[in-house]
Each structure stands twice: as structure tokens, then as C-alpha cells.
Amino acid sequence: MSGDHTFSMTGRERNVLFGFMGLGLLCIVLTFFGDDAVHSRFWSNYLINAVFFTGVSFVALFILAAFTTAYTGWYIVVKRIWEGYAQFLIVGIILMLVLIIGLWGHFHHLYHWADEEAVAADPVLLGKSGFLNKYWYTFGTLIILGTWYFAFARPMRKLSLREDVEGHDANYSLYRKYKWFSAVFLPIGAFTSAAMIWQWVMSVDAHWYSTMFAWYTTASWFVACMAITIMLVLYLKGRGALPFVTTEHLHDLGKYLFAFSIFWTYLWFSQYMLIWYANVGEETTYFHTRINEYPVLFYGNLVLNFVVPFFVLMRNDTKRKAGTLFFVALVVLLGRFLDFFQMVKPGVLHTTHEALAHSGEAAATEAGHHASHFTAGFTIPGLLEIGTFFGFLALFIFFVFKQLEKAPLLPKNDPYLAESLHHHVQ
Amino acid sequence: MHAPVAPVREPLIEGHKSYHNITEDLCSPTEKAPSLAWIIAFVVSVATMTFGLFSLAWTIWFGIGSWNLNRTIGWGYDITNFVWWIGIGHAGTLISAILLLFRQKWRTGVNRAAEAMTIFAVVCAGMFPATHTGRPWFDFFMFPYPNTRGPLWVNFNSPLLWDLFAISTYFTVSLLFWYTGLVPDFATVRDRAVGFRKKMYNVLSFGWTGSAKHWQRWESLSLVLAGLATPLVLSVHTIVSFDFATSVIPGWHTTIFPPYFVAGAIFSGFAMVQTLMIITRKILNLQQYITINHIESMNKVILLTGTIVGVAYLTELFIAWYSGYLYEQFAFFNRAMGIYWWSYFGMMACNVLSPQIFWVKKYRRSIYITFLMSIFVNIGMWFERFVIIATTLARDYLPSSWSYYTPTWVEIGIYVGTLGIFFTLYLLFTRLAPVVAVAEVKHILKTAGDQYIKQRATDNHASEVVKESNH
Amino acid sequence: MSQHTKEVFYGLYNDEEDLLHAIEEANAQHLEIMDVYTPFPVHGLDKVMHLEESRLHIAGFVFGALGTMTAFGFMTWVFTRDWPIIFGGKPYWSVPAFIPITFELTVLFAAIGMVVSFYTVCGLGPGVSNPILDERITDDKFCIAFETDKADLDALKAFFSKTGAGEVHTKTI
């Protein structure tokens, strides 16, 4: 290994990633043409992936900010990877822009509240239209995502890279500036991400509401981010790019995967149990639909995201074995995808039915009929969904690799570097 | 070689302490005659406690008719104070368990006292549900025991029963965790003591010798107990929130309650830790162990959790509007603009707005402002529970049953009395046990002592570090 | 908890670094250490002493699992066999409502079980008073102890002086 730990993608890596991106594109195209009249399967797949990866990059930024504020030292050896994730927010803006264009052009029927006729006839939706409207969706998304990227992710990355080149003065002023950005981002990120989650995901079930939902989704993103990180770190380490990442760091990443899987389960249980217990019709319908019509998603979600990580990672030694850790991270990543899948699909299918039924045309009615019996892609992810997800994942990894190429993998002037290099669990 | 320490870390132990200095400084408060300040505080606490016990006796003698509870206000001061005290208890477990897992070394300065505070706070909290049953001598009915009334069991589906299990588990586990941490320190006190005190601490220290194998098991036990206590502390306030959120009462039935109650509990708990620590470090002369850096870190936690609570308040408010549910909307309108508007604004001002001054480093490091803020936050968190309970119950579905609740002197007496119990127990604790964990402070001395931090900062060169990483 | 008295030869060090080096030296010289006593848990001590990893967490898991089964099994038995009652229109066997108590008892059993195991295997507890080699061990001294009848006294003296022990003593316990 060279002393400055630079990274460059090999031709093979590039080919594999492009191959998967191509596969993803193929799946997207196939989905689009094999779809119902309003392309609900295509658009909902797009929404799931766009929100998933934008969220992972948001959470990476949030983790950097939180760890910096909390004087965490051990993670410095993987800091560059999370910085790379956070830069993906710029792609997230573009991905969300497509949905915004679709909203204005009425290309998709993801959101019930976007259907003006339906809103006019529905007092509940009418009451929400002050928030659920295309102006809020557009400007909220652009301004908030723009703030995350242009006001935080990019300047923080620049500071971190400057630190590499310039080193430190006696006051550690670059580090202190980075810390200032981190502290300011925490409340801003916390407030704004909630608003975005309500818009992007919760409003898919436009009548339903849950105060917990934003935190629940953020926890889901967090676990997804950890899962991708663990797999990427293991891969890069196997390739010789991260010789300074030791079993101790992987142990800690594994702990986070374990702890936040449990935390997510806690939020899942609290939300589910309270709605189940009180049994208020407006709320219960959400879980009623999922248990009865989407049982694979409902129970699979718990198995992949709680049972597997809990029982495998409970032991200390499993967090220190590369193979086991990689396996669990992969299972959890698929589980996280399934979680977003079950958040989005039932609501979209419902809206699609309404849209198709109201259009009154014979062809559309037939298509609506078709959609209601179409299970793969709605009640369970089909091959096309999995292909699309891997396509987006490849895009994400490709982008992150591009970022990693721009700077040494070891932030050599970070004040906590020595702690991180000599990190020992316990 | 010791693990390296980042040059930007602040020392957590000041005054160039040696191991022996640490023993001296931390054990001596239990060896000296109590100071005048301690005696005055103790007398005041015991007097307050006596008044509380008198009010409690009054309640038991005359029944809870001596409280101003009425339809529709079935819960008033009792459950407000219960939740308030339980919340305060949470900081102790958070400091000793969650911060241990997150490797926050500053926890060692305050964990012992905070855990003690947890236990005393849970004692105070437990009195309210026990009394509000009306016939506390029948409280054992709450436990599922084989009985003479046929196969009649308690209702395991009731959140109030979950609460009983949660609070008793929490109390037991906290006590075990705290005492296991104390055993080596009791041994230190024992080995310095003579006469009766030696005998007493000999019993308390369980025969501790400091053997390597014992320390290894002790560390393993502490780590697993910390791992258990972390979800436990979350579960306790979560279950307290279930008391409200499983109902269908607007303003109570909301899914964010569990994590939001937990955040609020940590928030109020840290405020109480600050109140106690600022007084303790001054009276027991522990400024070099509970440093300004500790206080600053805790203020950051207060700022963080205050903001989380703020996010939750606004989420609730927003979703109440968003839900399109008339009664939910009214419940929140009533909180902010109804007859109890003052408690809502007190809550917002104390919990969300005022902690924001901790963005300024100067204020985070000011003892006076910290002390004042800690009182503010405690008041604010009391208001929060009062808003949730009294405000909601005073305005239910039937306008003909709307009323206004004010406590009687008995209810106030019990509340004030629990403060007396709390401080009496805490004051006794400061006389009996080292308020700062002796062994744990020694353990971090070489990574957090000021003389070591300074020394490392001078010989820590980044280039050398990178060279090492390439081996 | 041996009833026999034994003579112990021990040295006191002033710093944990010296202690760790001394133990490495003792290992190299094949001296059989009786025990090491320290005022706080010294990082890396278990490794140089080749102590086996503590199995307390396994006890914790077993007790925890016992708690889970006790709580869940009992509530299931009460509400499906012994006295089924409908609460709030829910099924007799309402799994979500059983989770909180199941969780609490899991933690309770695990914690009590582990703490009791800890004091039992360490031979500690209320009323136990073990012989103390030196009262400064709980203050600032780090102690290595040998049994005199198992080693050559001169070799031990040479060992202590080589490794920089501040004091050496003999004591019968």
C-alpha cells in the first residue's frame, strides 16, 4: 500500500458497477412497459429507491455531525466513506426533481393529495391541502435538500479536505469550524427531515397519520446506512484499501447495526402496539391492510430487521467475524429495502385504484383490474424490484467510489486520528 | 503503552492528581464530621420530609377525598409528580449505561451520584401510584400471586400493570448496578477506616480484595448490566407513556409518546443532576473531579434533549392539525389557548426556548447560568406533565363536565414532602459513600488527567501517527 | 476460601505499567503467581495473566431466556387456559400486550441472575471478609503475590528487585 492511502477504482469494479446500473435501468424500463395505465409500479419503485438512498446520505451527514459533536474518536478511519455518502445528496436532489416534475406534469399517481378532483371531494384531504400540495412538495424538497447539501455536506467535506492539506494551527481552527457546522446541522437536520418524510413517504397514505412516523423512518435509514457501510468497509478492506480499519472498528460498526436494529424495532413496536391497542379506525386501517393483504411484507420486515440482526449479533464474536458481519449486513440491507417497500406500496396501490376507477375508460378499468391482481411488485418485491434496487445501489456505490478517489482514505490530520488508529473495544 | 488521546480533548481530572490524591479527596467527605452547610440542609430536608409524611398520613386516614380529584379529572398532582420523578431518575441510568456504551469518559465524574439520584427518585415516584389507589394497604393486589378468590389474576393487558413491572424492575436493576459499582469503593473506605466504621464498611464491601480475576468479572458484569440497563431505561418511560397513549383520549393517544417521553425524561434528569452536582462539588470540594468540562458536556445533553423534546412538541402540534381530526385539533388548541395556557407556555419557555442559550459556550461553562437553567428545566418538565394530564382531563368530550383543577394543601404537601425525602436520602448518601466513583476515576486518570493530557498534546505529531499506521 | 493458612510473599508496585511488565517478566521466568491485586481494573491485565474470558454473560443469557419464558408462558397460560377474559375486544392471546411485561422480566431475571452468579463465583457477599494483604492495595498500590512454599524465595526477591517493586513483604493469611 502506498503511504498516503489513495484509492482508485479498478476497471473491473467500474465494469461491475456499470453492469448493475445497466441491469437496474433495464429493470426500470421493463417495469415501465409492463405496467398498468398510470405506471404505478414503475413510479413507486422509483420513489422507494430515491427516498432510500437520499435518506442514507442524509443520515451519513447526520452521523458525522453527531459523532463530531459528541467527541467520538474511533470512527475517523471510516470518516471519508461517510463523507462520500453525504455527497450523494446532490444526486438525491436530482432524483427527487424527477418526482417533482412528475407531480407537476401529472405523470404519476403516487400521491392521492395530488389529484385535485379527489381533494375537492374529500374534506380530510382538503384540510391537509395547506401542507400536502405541489408547491410545498417542490419548494420544501428543493430548499431543504439544497440546505443539507450546499450549506452542510459540501462545506464540511471541503473543510475536511483542507485539513488534509493544510494541517492544523495551534487552535485547531479547521476542526473547530467543522464542529460548528456539525452542531448547527443537528437541530436543522432533525426538524427538516421530519417535514420531508411526511411529504415524501407518509403522505402516500394521505389520510393516515402517525406522530412517530418521521423518527421511525429516520431509524430505518440509519440502520440502512450502517449496513451499507459495513459491507463496503469489508469489501474495501479485502481489497487492501483500508489496512488501518481493524476488527475493533468493525466490532463497533456491528454494535451500531445491532443497537439501532433494536432501536428501530422499539419504534416499530411502539407505533404498532399503540395503534393496535387504541384501535382508532383512521389509524388501524394502515396496519390492518398490511397484515391482511401484505403479510409477507409485514412479517418479513420484522424477521429481516429484528430477528436476524438480534440473534446473530447478540454475541461479541459474530461482530468480529467478517463473513458473519457481511451476511447480517446484507440481510438487514434487504430488510431495510423491504421496510420502505411496505411503507410505500399499499398506499400507492390504493391511490392507483382510485385513479383508474375514476377515469371511467374501459381500458383503464381493465388495467385497474389488472393491477389489483398483480402481486409481484406490490404485495411482494418481484425480480424487477430487486434489480432496480441493485441498480440504484450500484449508482450509489459508484458515486461514493468517485468521491473516495478524490482524497486519501485516511484523514491524516484529523485530531482524533491517533485514537481511532489505536482503537480497542472495551 | 497507553491508548493515545486526541489533543483536542479537555482534561476531566484537574490538579495533577495521583492515585493516592484521588483516594484522599473522594473518601474524605465520608470520614470528616459533617459541615454546617450539610447539617442545615439535612435539618431542612428532614423537616420537609416530615411535612410530606404528615400529608401522606392525612391522605391515608381521610382517604383521597382530601385531594381535589374529581370527574373528569381522575389524575392530577399524583400522576404528574409520579411521571416527573420517574423522569428525573432516568439520567442516572443514562449516564452510567448509555454513556458507557458510547464511550463518553466524562460520565465517570458524575455517574455514582446520578445513579444514587435514580434510586431515590424512583422511591419518591413509587409513592404516588401506591397512594393514589386510595387503599394502599391493598396494593399487594397488584401483584399476580396465587390467591383465595379463585383463579383470579391481574390484568396483564393493562399498561398500568406494565408500569408496576417496569418500575419494580427498574428499581431493582438500578440498585444492583449501583451497589456493584460501590463495592470496590466501599473496600477503599474500609481499608482507611478504624473501629466501628471499619466493621461497617467491611460488611458493606462484601469482602472485596481487588483480585485480578474479580476485577475482570466485575468489568464484564458492569458491561452486561449496562447493556441490559440501556433498553430497560428506554422501556420504563416508554411504558409510562403507554399509560396515556394506549387510551383514545385526544392529546394522549399519539404514537410519538414513547421516544418523546424518554427524551424528556433524560432532559429533566440531567437538569436534576446539574442541580445536585453544582451544590455537591462546591460543598464537598470536588471541583477538580466534577469539572467545568463535565458541566459543559451535561449542558450539551440538555440542549440536545431539549431540542428533541421541542421537535416532538411541534410534531404533535403539526400532526394534530394534519390529522383532520376535530377532537385532536381541539385538544391542542386547548393546551395552548385554553384555561391552562400558562402551563403550556411555561413548558415551552422552560423546555424549548431557554435551553437554547446553551448554544453559547460562555453560558454552558457558567456555573450560575447552569444552576438557574437546571431549575428552569425541572419546572418546565413538571409543567409538561401537568399540561398532558390536567389540561387534557379538564376539557373532555362533554362540555357540561368541563372543570378546573387546583390541588389541595394535602397534594402540595405530599409533593413537597417527596422533595424532602429525596434530599434527605441524597444527603445521607454523601456521608456514607464516595460521591464520585473512586476506582473508575483512577481508571481514566492516565487518559483524562490534566498532566497526562498536556504531556501527550506536546508529543503527539500527526506525521508519526501516519507512519505507524503504515506498519 | 481455603481454611488452611498459607504464607504469602508479595511485592507492591507504584504504577500499573510496572505491574504489567513485572507480570510479563514472571511469565518469562515461569514463576507461579498466586494472584494480582489492583486498586482499579487495569487495562490489559487479563491478557498478560492469561485469564480466561469471563463467562458471566452466558449466565446472563440463560437467566434472561428463563425470564422471557416465565413471563410469556405464564401470561399465555392465565389468559388462554386458566381464566380467559376479553379485554378491550382483543383476542385472549394478545401477543403485543404481553411484550412489555415479557421484556421487563427478561431484564430482571438476567440482572439478578448475573449479579448473584458474580458474587457466588467470586466468593463475595454480605458477611464475607477476606484476608487483606495490604491496606494500600485499594488505594494506590499494585500487588503481585506468590505462595512461599511453591517458589524459591531468593528467586522471588531477585524478581521483585529486578522489576522495580517498591516494597516486598511476607504475610501469613
PDB file of C-alpha atoms in Angstrom, chain B residues 185-279:
ATOM      1  CA  ASP B 185     -15.091   1.817  46.689  1.00  0.00           C
ATOM      2  CA  PHE B 186     -16.507   0.625  49.979  1.00  0.00           C
ATOM      3  CA  ALA B 187     -13.390  -1.557  50.195  1.00  0.00           C
ATOM      4  CA  THR B 188     -11.254   1.540  49.728  1.00  0.00           C
ATOM      5  CA  VAL B 189     -13.113   3.305  52.529  1.00  0.00           C
ATOM      6  CA  ARG B 190     -12.867   0.150  54.685  1.00  0.00           C
ATOM      7  CA  ASP B 191      -9.097  -0.027  54.307  1.00  0.00           C
ATOM      8  CA  ARG B 192      -8.738   3.518  55.546  1.00  0.00           C
ATOM      9  CA  ALA B 193     -11.189   3.239  58.422  1.00  0.00           C
ATOM     10  CA  VAL B 194     -10.785   2.143  62.028  1.00  0.00           C
ATOM     11  CA  GLY B 195     -13.107   0.886  64.734  1.00  0.00           C
ATOM     12  CA  PHE B 196     -16.825   0.734  64.106  1.00  0.00           C
ATOM     13  CA  ARG B 197     -16.560   2.272  60.660  1.00  0.00           C
ATOM     14  CA  LYS B 198     -14.135  -0.449  59.633  1.00  0.00           C
ATOM     15  CA  LYS B 199     -16.620  -3.094  60.725  1.00  0.00           C
ATOM     16  CA  MET B 200     -19.453  -1.369  58.938  1.00  0.00           C
ATOM     17  CA  TYR B 201     -17.586  -0.949  55.657  1.00  0.00           C
ATOM     18  CA  ASN B 202     -16.276  -4.482  55.970  1.00  0.00           C
ATOM     19  CA  VAL B 203     -19.856  -5.669  55.753  1.00  0.00           C
ATOM     20  CA  LEU B 204     -20.740  -3.215  53.004  1.00  0.00           C
ATOM     21  CA  SER B 205     -17.732  -4.101  50.858  1.00  0.00           C
ATOM     22  CA  PHE B 206     -18.648  -7.809  50.724  1.00  0.00           C
ATOM     23  CA  GLY B 207     -15.035  -8.909  51.298  1.00  0.00           C
ATOM     24  CA  TRP B 208     -13.621  -7.228  48.201  1.00  0.00           C
ATOM     25  CA  THR B 209      -9.859  -7.753  47.737  1.00  0.00           C
ATOM     26  CA  GLY B 210      -9.103  -6.283  44.328  1.00  0.00           C
ATOM     27  CA  SER B 211      -8.028  -9.606  42.846  1.00  0.00           C
ATOM     28  CA  ALA B 212      -7.389  -9.532  39.109  1.00  0.00           C
ATOM     29  CA  LYS B 213      -9.981 -12.205  38.375  1.00  0.00           C
ATOM     30  CA  HIS B 214     -12.596 -10.333  40.396  1.00  0.00           C
ATOM     31  CA  TRP B 215     -11.905  -7.129  38.518  1.00  0.00           C
ATOM     32  CA  GLN B 216     -12.223  -8.942  35.225  1.00  0.00           C
ATOM     33  CA  ARG B 217     -15.602 -10.373  36.187  1.00  0.00           C
ATOM     34  CA  TRP B 218     -16.632  -7.065  37.680  1.00  0.00           C
ATOM     35  CA  GLU B 219     -15.936  -5.290  34.391  1.00  0.00           C
ATOM     36  CA  SER B 220     -17.757  -7.969  32.462  1.00  0.00           C
ATOM     37  CA  LEU B 221     -20.729  -7.695  34.801  1.00  0.00           C
ATOM     38  CA  SER B 222     -20.783  -3.897  34.569  1.00  0.00           C
ATOM     39  CA  LEU B 223     -20.736  -4.038  30.807  1.00  0.00           C
ATOM     40  CA  VAL B 224     -23.581  -6.530  30.512  1.00  0.00           C
ATOM     41  CA  LEU B 225     -25.626  -4.728  33.157  1.00  0.00           C
ATOM     42  CA  ALA B 226     -25.064  -1.535  31.192  1.00  0.00           C
ATOM     43  CA  GLY B 227     -26.230  -3.342  28.088  1.00  0.00           C
ATOM     44  CA  LEU B 228     -29.344  -4.500  29.924  1.00  0.00           C
ATOM     45  CA  ALA B 229     -29.990  -1.153  31.565  1.00  0.00           C
ATOM     46  CA  THR B 230     -29.929   0.688  28.246  1.00  0.00           C
ATOM     47  CA  PRO B 231     -33.092  -0.839  26.779  1.00  0.00           C
ATOM     48  CA  LEU B 232     -34.517  -1.000  30.300  1.00  0.00           C
ATOM     49  CA  VAL B 233     -34.312   2.739  30.832  1.00  0.00           C
ATOM     50  CA  LEU B 234     -35.954   3.274  27.464  1.00  0.00           C
ATOM     51  CA  SER B 235     -38.663   0.799  28.305  1.00  0.00           C
ATOM     52  CA  VAL B 236     -39.534   2.369  31.646  1.00  0.00           C
ATOM     53  CA  HIS B 237     -40.535   5.770  30.395  1.00  0.00           C
ATOM     54  CA  THR B 238     -41.951   4.183  27.281  1.00  0.00           C
ATOM     55  CA  ILE B 239     -44.307   2.193  29.472  1.00  0.00           C
ATOM     56  CA  VAL B 240     -45.124   5.303  31.490  1.00  0.00           C
ATOM     57  CA  SER B 241     -46.074   6.918  28.195  1.00  0.00           C
ATOM     58  CA  PHE B 242     -48.215   3.869  27.361  1.00  0.00           C
ATOM     59  CA  ASP B 243     -50.322   4.731  30.423  1.00  0.00           C
ATOM     60  CA  PHE B 244     -51.548   7.647  28.361  1.00  0.00           C
ATOM     61  CA  ALA B 245     -51.008   6.676  24.764  1.00  0.00           C
ATOM     62  CA  THR B 246     -52.913   3.389  24.745  1.00  0.00           C
ATOM     63  CA  SER B 247     -56.077   5.322  25.570  1.00  0.00           C
ATOM     64  CA  VAL B 248     -58.258   7.016  22.987  1.00  0.00           C
ATOM     65  CA  ILE B 249     -58.173  10.409  24.665  1.00  0.00           C
ATOM     66  CA  PRO B 250     -57.194  13.161  22.222  1.00  0.00           C
ATOM     67  CA  GLY B 251     -53.832  14.586  23.204  1.00  0.00           C
ATOM     68  CA  TRP B 252     -52.870  11.320  24.906  1.00  0.00           C
ATOM     69  CA  HIS B 253     -53.183   8.852  22.085  1.00  0.00           C
ATOM     70  CA  THR B 254     -50.214   9.721  19.915  1.00  0.00           C
ATOM     71  CA  THR B 255     -47.519   7.369  18.682  1.00  0.00           C
ATOM     72  CA  ILE B 256     -44.591   9.694  19.314  1.00  0.00           C
ATOM     73  CA  PHE B 257     -45.154   9.496  23.068  1.00  0.00           C
ATOM     74  CA  PRO B 258     -42.698   6.666  23.826  1.00  0.00           C
ATOM     75  CA  PRO B 259     -39.481   8.193  22.418  1.00  0.00           C
ATOM     76  CA  TYR B 260     -40.612  11.679  23.331  1.00  0.00           C
ATOM     77  CA  PHE B 261     -41.193  10.735  26.967  1.00  0.00           C
ATOM     78  CA  VAL B 262     -37.780   9.096  27.065  1.00  0.00           C
ATOM     79  CA  ALA B 263     -36.084  12.202  25.659  1.00  0.00           C
ATOM     80  CA  GLY B 264     -37.981  14.386  28.117  1.00  0.00           C
ATOM     81  CA  ALA B 265     -37.006  12.117  30.983  1.00  0.00           C
ATOM     82  CA  ILE B 266     -33.327  12.337  30.114  1.00  0.00           C
ATOM     83  CA  PHE B 267     -33.703  16.072  29.768  1.00  0.00           C
ATOM     84  CA  SER B 268     -35.218  16.573  33.221  1.00  0.00           C
ATOM     85  CA  GLY B 269     -32.871  14.013  34.751  1.00  0.00           C
ATOM     86  CA  PHE B 270     -29.813  15.843  33.537  1.00  0.00           C
ATOM     87  CA  ALA B 271     -31.213  19.074  34.896  1.00  0.00           C
ATOM     88  CA  MET B 272     -31.569  17.480  38.331  1.00  0.00           C
ATOM     89  CA  VAL B 273     -28.039  16.047  38.083  1.00  0.00           C
ATOM     90  CA  GLN B 274     -26.790  19.555  37.373  1.00  0.00           C
ATOM     91  CA  THR B 275     -28.671  20.960  40.355  1.00  0.00           C
ATOM     92  CA  LEU B 276     -27.217  18.321  42.647  1.00  0.00           C
ATOM     93  CA  MET B 277     -23.705  18.309  41.200  1.00  0.00           C
ATOM     94  CA  ILE B 278     -23.252  22.050  41.330  1.00  0.00           C
ATOM     95  CA  ILE B 279     -24.088  22.028  45.023  1.00  0.00           C
TER      96      ILE B 279
END
